[in-house]
Every structure is written in C-alpha cells, then in structure tokens.
Coordinates of C-alpha atoms and ligand atoms in Angstrom, one line a residue:
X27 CA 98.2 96.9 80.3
X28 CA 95.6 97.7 82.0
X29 CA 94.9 98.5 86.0
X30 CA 93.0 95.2 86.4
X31 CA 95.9 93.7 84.7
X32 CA 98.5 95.0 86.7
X33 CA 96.5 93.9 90.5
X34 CA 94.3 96.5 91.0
X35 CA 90.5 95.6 90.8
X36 CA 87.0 95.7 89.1
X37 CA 85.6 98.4 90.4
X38 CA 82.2 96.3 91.8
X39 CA 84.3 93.5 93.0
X40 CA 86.4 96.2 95.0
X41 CA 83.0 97.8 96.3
X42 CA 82.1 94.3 97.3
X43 CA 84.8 93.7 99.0
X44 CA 84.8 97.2 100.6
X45 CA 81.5 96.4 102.1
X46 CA 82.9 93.1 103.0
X47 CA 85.4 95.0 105.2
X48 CA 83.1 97.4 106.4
X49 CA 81.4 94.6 108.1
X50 CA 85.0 92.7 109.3
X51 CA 85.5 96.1 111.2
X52 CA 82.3 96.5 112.8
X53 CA 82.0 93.1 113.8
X54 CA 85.7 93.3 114.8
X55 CA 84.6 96.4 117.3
X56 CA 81.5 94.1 118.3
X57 CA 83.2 91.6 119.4
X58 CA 86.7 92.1 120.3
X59 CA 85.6 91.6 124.1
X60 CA 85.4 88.2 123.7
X61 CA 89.0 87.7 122.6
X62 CA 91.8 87.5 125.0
X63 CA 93.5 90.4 125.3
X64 CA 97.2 89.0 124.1
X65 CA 98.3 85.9 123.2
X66 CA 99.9 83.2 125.1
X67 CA 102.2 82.4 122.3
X68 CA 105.7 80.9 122.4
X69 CA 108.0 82.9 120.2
X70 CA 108.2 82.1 116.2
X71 CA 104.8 80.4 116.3
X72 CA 103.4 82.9 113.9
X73 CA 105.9 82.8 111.7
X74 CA 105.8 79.3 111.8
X75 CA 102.1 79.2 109.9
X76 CA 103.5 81.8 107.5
X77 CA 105.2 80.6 104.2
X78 CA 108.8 81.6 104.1
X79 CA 108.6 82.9 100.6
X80 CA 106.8 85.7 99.5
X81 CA 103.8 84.2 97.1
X82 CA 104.3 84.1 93.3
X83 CA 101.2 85.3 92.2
X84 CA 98.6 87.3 93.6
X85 CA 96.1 85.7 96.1
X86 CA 92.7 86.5 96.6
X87 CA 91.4 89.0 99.4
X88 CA 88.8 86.9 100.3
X89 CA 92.1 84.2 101.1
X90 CA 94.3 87.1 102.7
X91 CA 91.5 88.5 104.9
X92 CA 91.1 84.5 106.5
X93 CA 94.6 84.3 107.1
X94 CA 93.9 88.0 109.2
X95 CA 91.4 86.4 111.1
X96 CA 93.6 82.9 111.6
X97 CA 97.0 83.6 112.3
X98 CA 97.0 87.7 112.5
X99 CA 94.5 88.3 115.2
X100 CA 95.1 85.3 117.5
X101 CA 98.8 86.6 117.8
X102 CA 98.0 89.9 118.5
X103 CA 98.0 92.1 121.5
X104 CA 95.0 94.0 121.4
X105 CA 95.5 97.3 122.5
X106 CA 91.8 98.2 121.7
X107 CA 90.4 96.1 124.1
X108 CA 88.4 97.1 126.8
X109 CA 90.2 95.3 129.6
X110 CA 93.8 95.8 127.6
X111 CA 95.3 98.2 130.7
X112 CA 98.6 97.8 129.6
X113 CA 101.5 100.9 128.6
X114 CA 99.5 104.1 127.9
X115 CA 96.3 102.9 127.1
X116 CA 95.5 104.9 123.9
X117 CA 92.0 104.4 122.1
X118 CA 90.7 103.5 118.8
X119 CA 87.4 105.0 118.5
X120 CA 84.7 105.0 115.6
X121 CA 85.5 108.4 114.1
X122 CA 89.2 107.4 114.2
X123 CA 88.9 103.9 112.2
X124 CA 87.0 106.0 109.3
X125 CA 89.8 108.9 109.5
X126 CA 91.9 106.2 109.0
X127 CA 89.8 104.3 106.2
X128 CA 89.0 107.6 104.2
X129 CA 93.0 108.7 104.0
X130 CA 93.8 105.6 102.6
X131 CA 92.3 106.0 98.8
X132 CA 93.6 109.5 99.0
X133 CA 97.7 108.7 99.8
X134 CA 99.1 112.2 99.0
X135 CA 102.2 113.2 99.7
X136 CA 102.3 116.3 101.9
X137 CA 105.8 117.0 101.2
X138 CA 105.2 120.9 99.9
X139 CA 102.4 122.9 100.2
X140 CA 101.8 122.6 96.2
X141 CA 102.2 118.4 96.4
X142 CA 98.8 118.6 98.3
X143 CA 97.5 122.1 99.5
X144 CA 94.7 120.5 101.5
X145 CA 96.9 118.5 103.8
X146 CA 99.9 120.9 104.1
X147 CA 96.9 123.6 105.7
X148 CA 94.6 121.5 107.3
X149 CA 97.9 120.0 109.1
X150 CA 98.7 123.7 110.3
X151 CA 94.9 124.7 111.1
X152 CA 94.8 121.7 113.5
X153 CA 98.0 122.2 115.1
X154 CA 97.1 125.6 115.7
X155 CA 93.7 123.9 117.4
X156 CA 95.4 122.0 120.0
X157 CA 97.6 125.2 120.8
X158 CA 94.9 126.9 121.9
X159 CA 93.3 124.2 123.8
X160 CA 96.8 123.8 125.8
X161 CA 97.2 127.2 125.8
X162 CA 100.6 127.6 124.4
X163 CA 101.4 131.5 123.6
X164 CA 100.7 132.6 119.5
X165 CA 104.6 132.3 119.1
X166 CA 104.8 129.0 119.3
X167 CA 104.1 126.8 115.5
X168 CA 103.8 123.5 115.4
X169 CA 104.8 120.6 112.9
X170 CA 103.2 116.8 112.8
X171 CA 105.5 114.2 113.5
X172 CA 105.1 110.4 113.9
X173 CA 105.9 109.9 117.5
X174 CA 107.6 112.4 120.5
X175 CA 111.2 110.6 119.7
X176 CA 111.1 111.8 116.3
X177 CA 110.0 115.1 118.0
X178 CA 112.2 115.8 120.6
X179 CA 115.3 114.7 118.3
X180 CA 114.8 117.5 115.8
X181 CA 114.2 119.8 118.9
X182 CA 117.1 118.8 120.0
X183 CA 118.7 119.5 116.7
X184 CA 117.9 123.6 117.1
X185 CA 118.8 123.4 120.6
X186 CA 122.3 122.1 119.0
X187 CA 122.6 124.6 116.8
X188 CA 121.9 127.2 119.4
X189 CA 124.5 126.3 120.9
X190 CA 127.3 125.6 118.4
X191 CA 125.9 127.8 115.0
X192 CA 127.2 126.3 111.7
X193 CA 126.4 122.6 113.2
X194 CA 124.2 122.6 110.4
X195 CA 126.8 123.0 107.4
X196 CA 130.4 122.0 109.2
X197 CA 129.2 119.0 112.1
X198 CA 130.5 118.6 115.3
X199 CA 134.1 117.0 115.3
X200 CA 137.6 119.2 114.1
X201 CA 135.7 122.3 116.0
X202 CA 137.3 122.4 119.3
X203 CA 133.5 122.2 120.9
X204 CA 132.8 121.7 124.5
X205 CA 131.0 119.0 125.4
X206 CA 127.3 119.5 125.4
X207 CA 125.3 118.2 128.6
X208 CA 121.4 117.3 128.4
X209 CA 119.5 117.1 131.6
X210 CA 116.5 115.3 132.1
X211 CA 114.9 113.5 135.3
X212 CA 115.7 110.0 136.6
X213 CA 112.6 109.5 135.5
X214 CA 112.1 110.7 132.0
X215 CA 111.7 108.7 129.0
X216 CA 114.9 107.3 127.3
X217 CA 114.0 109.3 124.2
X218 CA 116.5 112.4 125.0
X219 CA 119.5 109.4 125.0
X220 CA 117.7 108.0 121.3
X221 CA 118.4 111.5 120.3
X222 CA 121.9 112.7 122.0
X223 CA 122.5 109.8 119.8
X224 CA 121.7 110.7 116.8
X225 CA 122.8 114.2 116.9
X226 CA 126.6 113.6 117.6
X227 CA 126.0 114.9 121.1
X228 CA 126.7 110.8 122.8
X229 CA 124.1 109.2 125.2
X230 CA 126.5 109.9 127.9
X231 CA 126.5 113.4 128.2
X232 CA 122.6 113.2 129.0
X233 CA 122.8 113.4 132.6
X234 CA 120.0 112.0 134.8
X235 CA 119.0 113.9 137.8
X236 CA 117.6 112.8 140.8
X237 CA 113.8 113.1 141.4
X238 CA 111.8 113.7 144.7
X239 CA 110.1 111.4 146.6
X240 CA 106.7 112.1 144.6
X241 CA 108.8 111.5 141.1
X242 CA 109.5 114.8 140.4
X243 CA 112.6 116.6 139.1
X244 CA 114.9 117.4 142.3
X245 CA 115.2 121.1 140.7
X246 CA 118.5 121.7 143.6
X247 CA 119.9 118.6 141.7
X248 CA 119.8 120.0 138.8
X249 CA 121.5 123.4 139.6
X250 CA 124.1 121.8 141.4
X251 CA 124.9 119.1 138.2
X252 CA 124.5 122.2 135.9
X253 CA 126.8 124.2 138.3
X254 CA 129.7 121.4 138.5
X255 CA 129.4 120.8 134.5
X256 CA 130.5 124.6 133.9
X257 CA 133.0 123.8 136.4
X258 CA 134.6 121.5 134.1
X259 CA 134.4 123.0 131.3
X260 CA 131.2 121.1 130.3
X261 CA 128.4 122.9 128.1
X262 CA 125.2 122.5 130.2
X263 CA 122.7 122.9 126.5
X264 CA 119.4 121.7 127.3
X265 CA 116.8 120.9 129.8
X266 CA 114.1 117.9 129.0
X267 CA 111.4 118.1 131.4
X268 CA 108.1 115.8 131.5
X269 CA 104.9 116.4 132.1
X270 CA 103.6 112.6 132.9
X271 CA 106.6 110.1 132.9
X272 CA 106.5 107.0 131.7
X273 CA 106.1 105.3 134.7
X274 CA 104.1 107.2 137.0
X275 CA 102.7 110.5 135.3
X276 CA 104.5 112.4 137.3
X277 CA 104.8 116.1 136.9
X278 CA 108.5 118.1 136.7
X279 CA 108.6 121.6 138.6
X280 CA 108.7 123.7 135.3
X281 CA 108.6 126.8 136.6
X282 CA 111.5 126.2 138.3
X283 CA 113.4 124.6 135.8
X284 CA 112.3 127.2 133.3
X285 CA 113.8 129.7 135.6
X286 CA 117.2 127.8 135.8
X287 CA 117.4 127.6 132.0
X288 CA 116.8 131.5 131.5
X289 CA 119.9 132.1 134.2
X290 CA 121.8 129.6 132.3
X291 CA 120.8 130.2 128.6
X292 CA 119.5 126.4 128.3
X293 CA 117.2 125.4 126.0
X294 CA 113.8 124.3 127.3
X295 CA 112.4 121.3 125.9
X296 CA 109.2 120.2 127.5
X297 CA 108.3 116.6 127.0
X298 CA 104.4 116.7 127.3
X299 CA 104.3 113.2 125.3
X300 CA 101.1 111.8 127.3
X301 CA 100.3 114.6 130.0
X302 CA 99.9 117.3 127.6
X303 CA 96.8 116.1 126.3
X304 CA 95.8 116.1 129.8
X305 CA 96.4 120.2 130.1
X306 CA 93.1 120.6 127.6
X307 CA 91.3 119.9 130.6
X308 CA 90.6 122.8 132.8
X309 CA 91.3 121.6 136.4
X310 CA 94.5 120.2 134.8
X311 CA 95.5 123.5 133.9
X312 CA 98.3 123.7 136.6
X313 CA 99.9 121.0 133.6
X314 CA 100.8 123.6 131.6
X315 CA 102.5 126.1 134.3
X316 CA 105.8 127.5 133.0
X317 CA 105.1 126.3 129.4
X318 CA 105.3 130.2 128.0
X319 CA 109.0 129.9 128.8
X320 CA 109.5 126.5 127.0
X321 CA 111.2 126.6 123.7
X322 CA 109.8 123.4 122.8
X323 CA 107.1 121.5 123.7
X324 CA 106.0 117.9 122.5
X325 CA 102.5 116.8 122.8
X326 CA 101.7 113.0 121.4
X327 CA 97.9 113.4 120.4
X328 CA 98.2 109.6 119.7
X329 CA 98.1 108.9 123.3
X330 CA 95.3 110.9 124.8
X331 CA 94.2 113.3 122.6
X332 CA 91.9 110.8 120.4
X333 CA 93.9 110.7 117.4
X334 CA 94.8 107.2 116.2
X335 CA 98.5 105.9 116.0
X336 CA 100.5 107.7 114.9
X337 CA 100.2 111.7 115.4
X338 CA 102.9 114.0 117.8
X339 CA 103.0 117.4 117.4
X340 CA 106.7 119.0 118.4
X341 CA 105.9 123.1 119.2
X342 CA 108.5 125.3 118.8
X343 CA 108.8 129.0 120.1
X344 CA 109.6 130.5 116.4
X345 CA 109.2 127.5 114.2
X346 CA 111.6 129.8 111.8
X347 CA 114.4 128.2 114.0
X348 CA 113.7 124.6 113.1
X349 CA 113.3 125.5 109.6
X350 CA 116.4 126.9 109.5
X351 CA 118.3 123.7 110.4
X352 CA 116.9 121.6 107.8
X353 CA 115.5 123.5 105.1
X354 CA 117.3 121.8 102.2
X355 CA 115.3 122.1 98.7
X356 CA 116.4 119.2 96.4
X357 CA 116.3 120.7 92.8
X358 CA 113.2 118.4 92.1
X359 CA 111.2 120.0 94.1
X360 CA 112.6 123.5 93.7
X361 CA 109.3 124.7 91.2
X362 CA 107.6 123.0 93.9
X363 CA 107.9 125.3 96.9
X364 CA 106.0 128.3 97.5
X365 CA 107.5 130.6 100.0
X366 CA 104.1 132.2 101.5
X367 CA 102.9 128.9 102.3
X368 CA 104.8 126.1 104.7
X369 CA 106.7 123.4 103.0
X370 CA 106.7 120.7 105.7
X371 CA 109.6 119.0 104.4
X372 CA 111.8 122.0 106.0
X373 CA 111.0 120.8 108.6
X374 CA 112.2 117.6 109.4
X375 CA 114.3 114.8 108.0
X376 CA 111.4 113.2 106.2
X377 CA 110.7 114.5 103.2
X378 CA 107.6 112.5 101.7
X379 CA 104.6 112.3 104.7
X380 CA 101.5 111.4 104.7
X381 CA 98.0 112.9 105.2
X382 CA 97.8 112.5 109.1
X383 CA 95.9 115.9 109.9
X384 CA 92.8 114.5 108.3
X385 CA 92.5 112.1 111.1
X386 CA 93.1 114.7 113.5
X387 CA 90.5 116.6 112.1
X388 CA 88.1 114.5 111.9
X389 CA 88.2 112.9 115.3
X390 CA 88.3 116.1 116.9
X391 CA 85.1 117.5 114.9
X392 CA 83.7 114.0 115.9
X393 CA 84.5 114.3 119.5
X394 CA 84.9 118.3 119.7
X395 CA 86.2 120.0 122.5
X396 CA 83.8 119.2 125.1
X397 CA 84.0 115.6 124.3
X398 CA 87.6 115.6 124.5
X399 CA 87.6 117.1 128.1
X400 CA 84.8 114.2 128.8
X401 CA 86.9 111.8 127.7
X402 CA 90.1 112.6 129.3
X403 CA 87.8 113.6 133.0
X404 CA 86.6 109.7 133.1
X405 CA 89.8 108.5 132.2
X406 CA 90.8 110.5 135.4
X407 CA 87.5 109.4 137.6
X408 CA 88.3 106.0 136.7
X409 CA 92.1 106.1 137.8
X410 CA 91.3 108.0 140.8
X411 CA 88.4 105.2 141.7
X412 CA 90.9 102.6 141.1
X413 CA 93.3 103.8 143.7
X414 CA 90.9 104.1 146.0
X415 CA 90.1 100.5 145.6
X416 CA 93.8 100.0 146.5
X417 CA 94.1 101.4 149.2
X418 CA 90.9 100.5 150.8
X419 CA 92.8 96.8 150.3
X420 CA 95.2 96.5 153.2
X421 CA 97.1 93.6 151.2
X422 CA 98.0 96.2 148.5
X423 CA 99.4 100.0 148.6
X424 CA 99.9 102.8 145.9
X425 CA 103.0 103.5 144.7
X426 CA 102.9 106.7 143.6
X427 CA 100.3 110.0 143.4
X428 CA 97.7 109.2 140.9
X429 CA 97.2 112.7 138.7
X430 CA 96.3 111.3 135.5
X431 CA 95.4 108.1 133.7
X432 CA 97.8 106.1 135.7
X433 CA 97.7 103.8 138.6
X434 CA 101.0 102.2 140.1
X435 CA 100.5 100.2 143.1
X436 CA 101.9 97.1 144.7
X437 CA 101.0 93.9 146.6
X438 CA 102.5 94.0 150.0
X439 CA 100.4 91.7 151.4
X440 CA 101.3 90.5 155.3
X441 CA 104.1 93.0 154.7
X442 CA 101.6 95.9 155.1
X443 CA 99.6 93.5 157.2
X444 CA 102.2 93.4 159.2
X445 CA 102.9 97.4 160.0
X446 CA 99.3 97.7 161.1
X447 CA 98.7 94.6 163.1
X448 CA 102.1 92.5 163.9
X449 CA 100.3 89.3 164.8
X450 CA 99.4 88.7 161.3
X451 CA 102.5 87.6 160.4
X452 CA 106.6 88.5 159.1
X453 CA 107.6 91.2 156.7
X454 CA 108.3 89.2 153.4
X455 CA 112.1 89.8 152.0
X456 CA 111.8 92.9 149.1
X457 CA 113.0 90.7 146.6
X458 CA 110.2 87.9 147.1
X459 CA 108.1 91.1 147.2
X460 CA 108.7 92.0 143.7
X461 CA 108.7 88.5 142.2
X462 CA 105.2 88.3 143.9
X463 CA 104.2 91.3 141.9
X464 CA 105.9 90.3 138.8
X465 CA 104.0 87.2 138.7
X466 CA 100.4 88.8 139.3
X467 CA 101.1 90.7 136.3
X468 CA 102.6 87.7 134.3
X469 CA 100.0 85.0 135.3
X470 CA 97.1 87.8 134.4
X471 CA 98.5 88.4 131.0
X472 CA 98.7 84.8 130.4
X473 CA 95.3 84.7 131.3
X474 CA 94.6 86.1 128.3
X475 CA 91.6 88.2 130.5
X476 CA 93.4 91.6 130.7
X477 CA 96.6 93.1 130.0
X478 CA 98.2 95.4 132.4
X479 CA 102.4 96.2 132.7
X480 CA 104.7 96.2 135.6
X481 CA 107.6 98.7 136.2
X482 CA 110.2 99.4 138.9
X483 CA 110.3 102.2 141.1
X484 CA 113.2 102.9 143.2
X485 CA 114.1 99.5 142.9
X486 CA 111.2 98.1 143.9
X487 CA 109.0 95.8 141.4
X488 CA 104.7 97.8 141.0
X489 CA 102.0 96.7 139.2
X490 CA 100.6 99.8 136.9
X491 CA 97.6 100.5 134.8
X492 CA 96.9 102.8 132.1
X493 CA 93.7 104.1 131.4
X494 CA 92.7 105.5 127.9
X495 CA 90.8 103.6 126.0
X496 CA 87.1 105.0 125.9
X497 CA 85.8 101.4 125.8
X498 CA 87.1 100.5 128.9
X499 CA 84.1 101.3 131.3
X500 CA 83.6 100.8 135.5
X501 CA 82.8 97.5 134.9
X502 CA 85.8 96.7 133.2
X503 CA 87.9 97.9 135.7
X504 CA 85.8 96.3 138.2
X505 CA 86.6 93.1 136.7
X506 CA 90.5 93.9 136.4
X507 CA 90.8 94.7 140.1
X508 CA 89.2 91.6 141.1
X509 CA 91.5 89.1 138.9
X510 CA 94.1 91.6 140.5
X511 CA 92.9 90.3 143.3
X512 CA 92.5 86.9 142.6
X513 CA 96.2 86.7 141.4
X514 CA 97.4 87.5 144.8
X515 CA 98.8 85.0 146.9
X516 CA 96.7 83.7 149.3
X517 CA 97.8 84.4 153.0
X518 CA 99.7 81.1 153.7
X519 CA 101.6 81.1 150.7
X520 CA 102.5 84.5 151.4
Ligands
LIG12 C1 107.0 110.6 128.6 C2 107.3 110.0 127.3 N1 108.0 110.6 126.3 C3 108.3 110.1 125.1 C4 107.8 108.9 124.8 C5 108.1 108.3 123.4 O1 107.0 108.4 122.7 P1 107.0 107.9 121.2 O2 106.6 106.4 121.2 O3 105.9 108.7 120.6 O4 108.3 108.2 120.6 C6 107.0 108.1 125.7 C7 106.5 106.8 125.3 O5 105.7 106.2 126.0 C8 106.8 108.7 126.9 O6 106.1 108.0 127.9

C-alpha cells in the first residue's frame, strides 16, 4: 500500500493545506483580541457537540480544522491573550509557534545520543546557555524535562539515594530506614508532596514551615523543625526552597537555608520554577544568591524564559549523580549508546523524548539575550506600575511585595476606608471581605473580557495577576484595572 493509501497525503494537497494553516495561525494571532478570554461554558457542553465514537473513516482537514474553529476555540481558555492575566502568564510568541511548527515534520526520538545526534547536543549546548545566563557554577549539568514536577521528583530521587545508597537496586521497605523528612515553606508549590509520593518517601513526612510576614521561609522555623526531627529519630533529607512561589513570587532566604543544609548534610534543592528566569536579569541578580551551594536547581523556561509549553531544565551539581540512579540500558538499545556522548534516557524515567531544545534554540536566537532581559524588565515595569495603581486606590491594598511578574492585592473597600477616615463607614466582616474579592474575580472571568486568578493568603481571599505574556501591553493592563475596578461594589452595597 501506499502512503496516500494508508492517510498520509499528496504532497501538493498537504502544501496546500500547510499554507492554509499558515494563514489560520496568523490570523489566529491577528485576531485573538477580539475573543473572550475563557469561556462561560457549563460543564460537558463540549463534549456534548462531539460524537461519542471515534469516526470510521478518515475525515477531511478542511472538516476537522472547522470543527477547531467551532467547538475547540470557543471552549477554550486562551492563555495567549493579551488581557488573559491569569496563573503565570507565560507567552506564545512568533519565533515560538514556528519552533514549534518546524519540530513537528522532524519527530525524532532523542532517546540516545546515536537515535538523533542533533537533538541530544543541541539539548546540552542550550542548557549550558541558560547556565550561564543564571550564573550557576561550571559543575552544575543540566537535563530537559517537561515541567519542574517531573524535575524536582527525579531530584529528589538522588537526594534519596544520598541518603539511603542501594535505594536504587533493594527500595525502601525490609531496611530498617529512618524516616526521611522534606522541608519546604508554607508557601511552596505542592510539587515536593507529588514527589515524596512517588518516591516511597509519603506526603507526610514533607513538613511545611512557617514563612515571614513578607512570604518568606522562617529560616529559625526551619532549624528548630529540623532540630526536633533528629530528636526523634527522624531523618531530616532535603530542603526545597523557592525562588517566586506560586502565589506571591516570594523569595526564600537561601543563603541561610543553604547554610543550614551544609551543618546538617541536607540536600539543597532549589525550586527556581518561575523566578529563575527572572535571575537572567541583572538587577535581579540578588535571585540567584546562595545558588553555588544548591545541589539542584529547577528552572521552568516555559514560564518566563520564552520557550513555549513545555520545557524545565532540573540542574544538578555533578549530573554523574542522577545518572547513576537511573541509568538502565535495555538490551535494544545497548549498540545504541555511546559512552563519550550523553544518553538522555539515563537520565530520567522517560526513555523516548522529543526534540524540545530546538524550540529553545530558536526562540532564544530569535529573542537573544538582550531581548530576553527586555522582556522580562517590562514584565516587571508593568507589575510594578500596576501596584502602584493599587495602592493609589484607597478602596483596594496590596497583598504582598511585588518583585516579579506578580501582583496580589485585595479590595477592602470602606474597610480601608474606614482605618483612614472613620466616618465613611464600618469595617466589613473578613469573610464578606473575601467573597467580595472572590466574586470580582468570578464575574470578570465570566465577562469573558480578561482572565485573572484569586488565591488565599493567610486566610484571607486576594485577587492576583500574572504578567508574562509579551502581547499584553500598558493598555491592556490599563483596561484590566479599570473592569477591576468596575467589578467592585459600589459604596452602599458595600
Ligand atoms: C513555584 C512552582 N514550582 C513548581 C511548579 C510546578 O510546575 P510544573 O507545572 O512545571 O510542574 C509551579 C507551578 O506553577 C510553581 O509555581
């Protein structure tokens, strides 16, 4: 049979179509502002207007690409848009759609350095690129992963064997082994539990210390759990610290934790998911402080270092280590390796992976390294002009420091009204406070006009954007804070 028999097709019907698609995107990119930004739909409606059963025979693109437009976009989020404000706002540029475009005819499998030599180097030529542009010491080698959980699980998985050698071949249980601890802020993402999970270490022996009043690690907190852990017997193993939590961006103390972990022989894993992109900046250099005495660090490119979804890059201090744990050759691929050259699949528990350094590479010859810093200072001028617009309101107050790409404030209308100038009116109850805020962010997102996310901090319900994408301008944010604005409730409702 032949290809055109078996689905593929006619080469000029498939440049046709290509061209077709060429246009879809641009227009796509053209136009997108004019969408909402999410949907306003009830669950199960798009499944509704989808057939149950998987089609017979092969459809037509043209047919596919109408249903894309019908029932795909309208129930999408669309995390490119210029007033989408919500999570991490991460980019798609132009350069990163045709990284993405051009990898898809090639779909190698990087697995050993032989399966694709191109992709196995240019992965560890631009890993090596963003080391330098962090600054992490020579020692440290890098591998691509998909996202920082994946990352900070295999990490972890050194750490572990650090710890208790021979985890690799005999496991944890019928070892009389301590208990292992994990520490990691109040604050930090729920990705070291994902992977005390996996790794047979259990979620509850991550313990979550406090964090000061600006979101920080309390590093006193931390020696005294470590300290009463020992006391019991406990083996205190790790140390996760972030540079720009989830919620605020906030910034641990690493040079004090890293001095902890050398006293205590912890491993240092730094989780640098979304502020480590930040550290290529030079004023942000204080970011990387204490990094040298990391022995892992995790940076997600994906979120604000250009590169499209999906692309982390997990550092190690001797990358030997993690190829210890999980080199594993299967005899298939035994003719396959080459010992002077990296086999990523020792690497990791994936063994087939795909080409994602070309992307890398091409977005950051597209932007280079002076439009990278560009793009990351705006992202910071604009978060830093949109606080200032909060606190020049008096109905509405910050809710943490603003370092990065990340604003979290809170309407406290007559509540803040009311600390200032008493005559204005009563202190509203905190929990009518945070439905208040909940509701500004609901009834905007419903609006369909921009797209932002809410979060709790110490209990109490904030508002919080995230800046990132580079086609979010002034004027964009301009018109976010005044349906902000406009969402508020008006001073007799109040
Ligand atoms: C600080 C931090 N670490 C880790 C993660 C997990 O990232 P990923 O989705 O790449 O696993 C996130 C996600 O937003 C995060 O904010």
């Amino acid at each position: 049979m032949t290809p055109r028999q078996l689905g593929d097709t006619a080469p000029e019907e498939f440049r046709k179509q290509l061209h077709q698609l060429a246009d879809w995107i641009a227009d796509f990119r053209e136009h997108m502002h004019k969408m909402r930004v999410a949907p306003n739909e009830e669950p199960g409606n798009i499944r509704a207007q989808l057939p149950r059963q998987a089609p017979e025979n092969g459809e037509s693109f043209a047919r596919i690409l109408s249903d894309v437009d019908g029932i795909i976009l309208p129930g999408m989020v669309h995390w490119s848009h210029p007033m989408f404000l919500g999570y991490f706002g991460w980019t798609s540029t132009a350069p990163g759609i045709l990284a993405e475009v051009l990898s898809a005819p090639l779909n190698v499998n990087a697995m050993t350095w032989r399966t694709c030599p191109a992709a196995t180097e240019l992965e560890t030529v631009v890993v090596d690129w963003l080391r330098q542009w962090v600054g992490l010491p020579e020692q440290f080698g890098g591998v691509v992963y998909d996202t920082a959980s994946v990352g900070i699980m295999h990490a972890l998985a050194v750490a572990r064997e650090q710890a208790a050698p021979a985890t690799r071949e005999l496991g944890l249980t019928d070892r009389n082994l301590p208990r292992f601890r994990i520490y990691t802020s109040d604050q930090a993402h729920s990705a070291a539990e994902k992977a005390a999970i996996a790794l047979g270490i259990g979620e509850e022996n991550v313990v979550r210390v406090s964090s000061d009043n600006q979101f920080r690690m309390d590093v006193n907190s931390l020696g005294r759990s470590v300290a009463q852990d020992r006391q019991k017997g406990f083996h205190p193993m790790v140390v996760v610290a972030t540079v720009g939590t989830t919620a605020t961006a906030s910034v641990d103390p690493i040079p004090d934790i890293a001095k902890i972990c050398e006293k205590e022989k912890m491993w240092l894993h730094i989780d640098a998911a979304y502020g480590g992109g930040f550290a290529i900046v030079q004023e942000h250099e204080w970011l990387r402080d204490g990094w040298d005495m990391a022995d892992s660090v995790v940076i997600n490119p994906h979120k604000t270092v250009f590169v499209p979804l999906d692309f982390s890059v997990l550092y190690v201090r001797d990358l030997e280590r993690l190829r210890r744990v999980f080199t594993l050759v299967p005899e298939v691929l035994r003719g396959d390796t080459i010992e002077g050259e990296k086999n990523y699949m020792d690497y990791g528990i994936q063994l087939g992976r795909r080409f994602r350094a070309l992307k890398a590479w091409m977005i950051w010859r597209s932007l280079g390294h002076a439009g990278i810093v560009a793009g990351l200072r705006e992202q910071i001028r604009l978060a830093n002009l949109f606080s200032e617009w909060v606190e020049r309101d008096e109905r509405f107050e910050l809710a943490a420091p603003v370092s990065m790409g990340v604003v979290c404030f809170r309407w406290v209308g007559s509540a803040r009204c009311a600390d200032r100038a008493p005559q204005r009116g009563v202190p509203i109850r905190a929990d009518k406070l945070d439905k208040l805020n909940s509701d500004m962010v609901e009834r905007i997102n419903a609006s369909g006009r921009a797209y932002l996310t809410q979060t709790k901090l110490r209990g109490q319900t904030v508002m919080r954007i995230g800046l990132g994408n580079i086609l979010t301008t002034e004027e964009h944010l301009q018109k976010a804070w005044k349906l902000i604005r406009e969402a508020a409730p008006s001073p007799l409702s109040s």
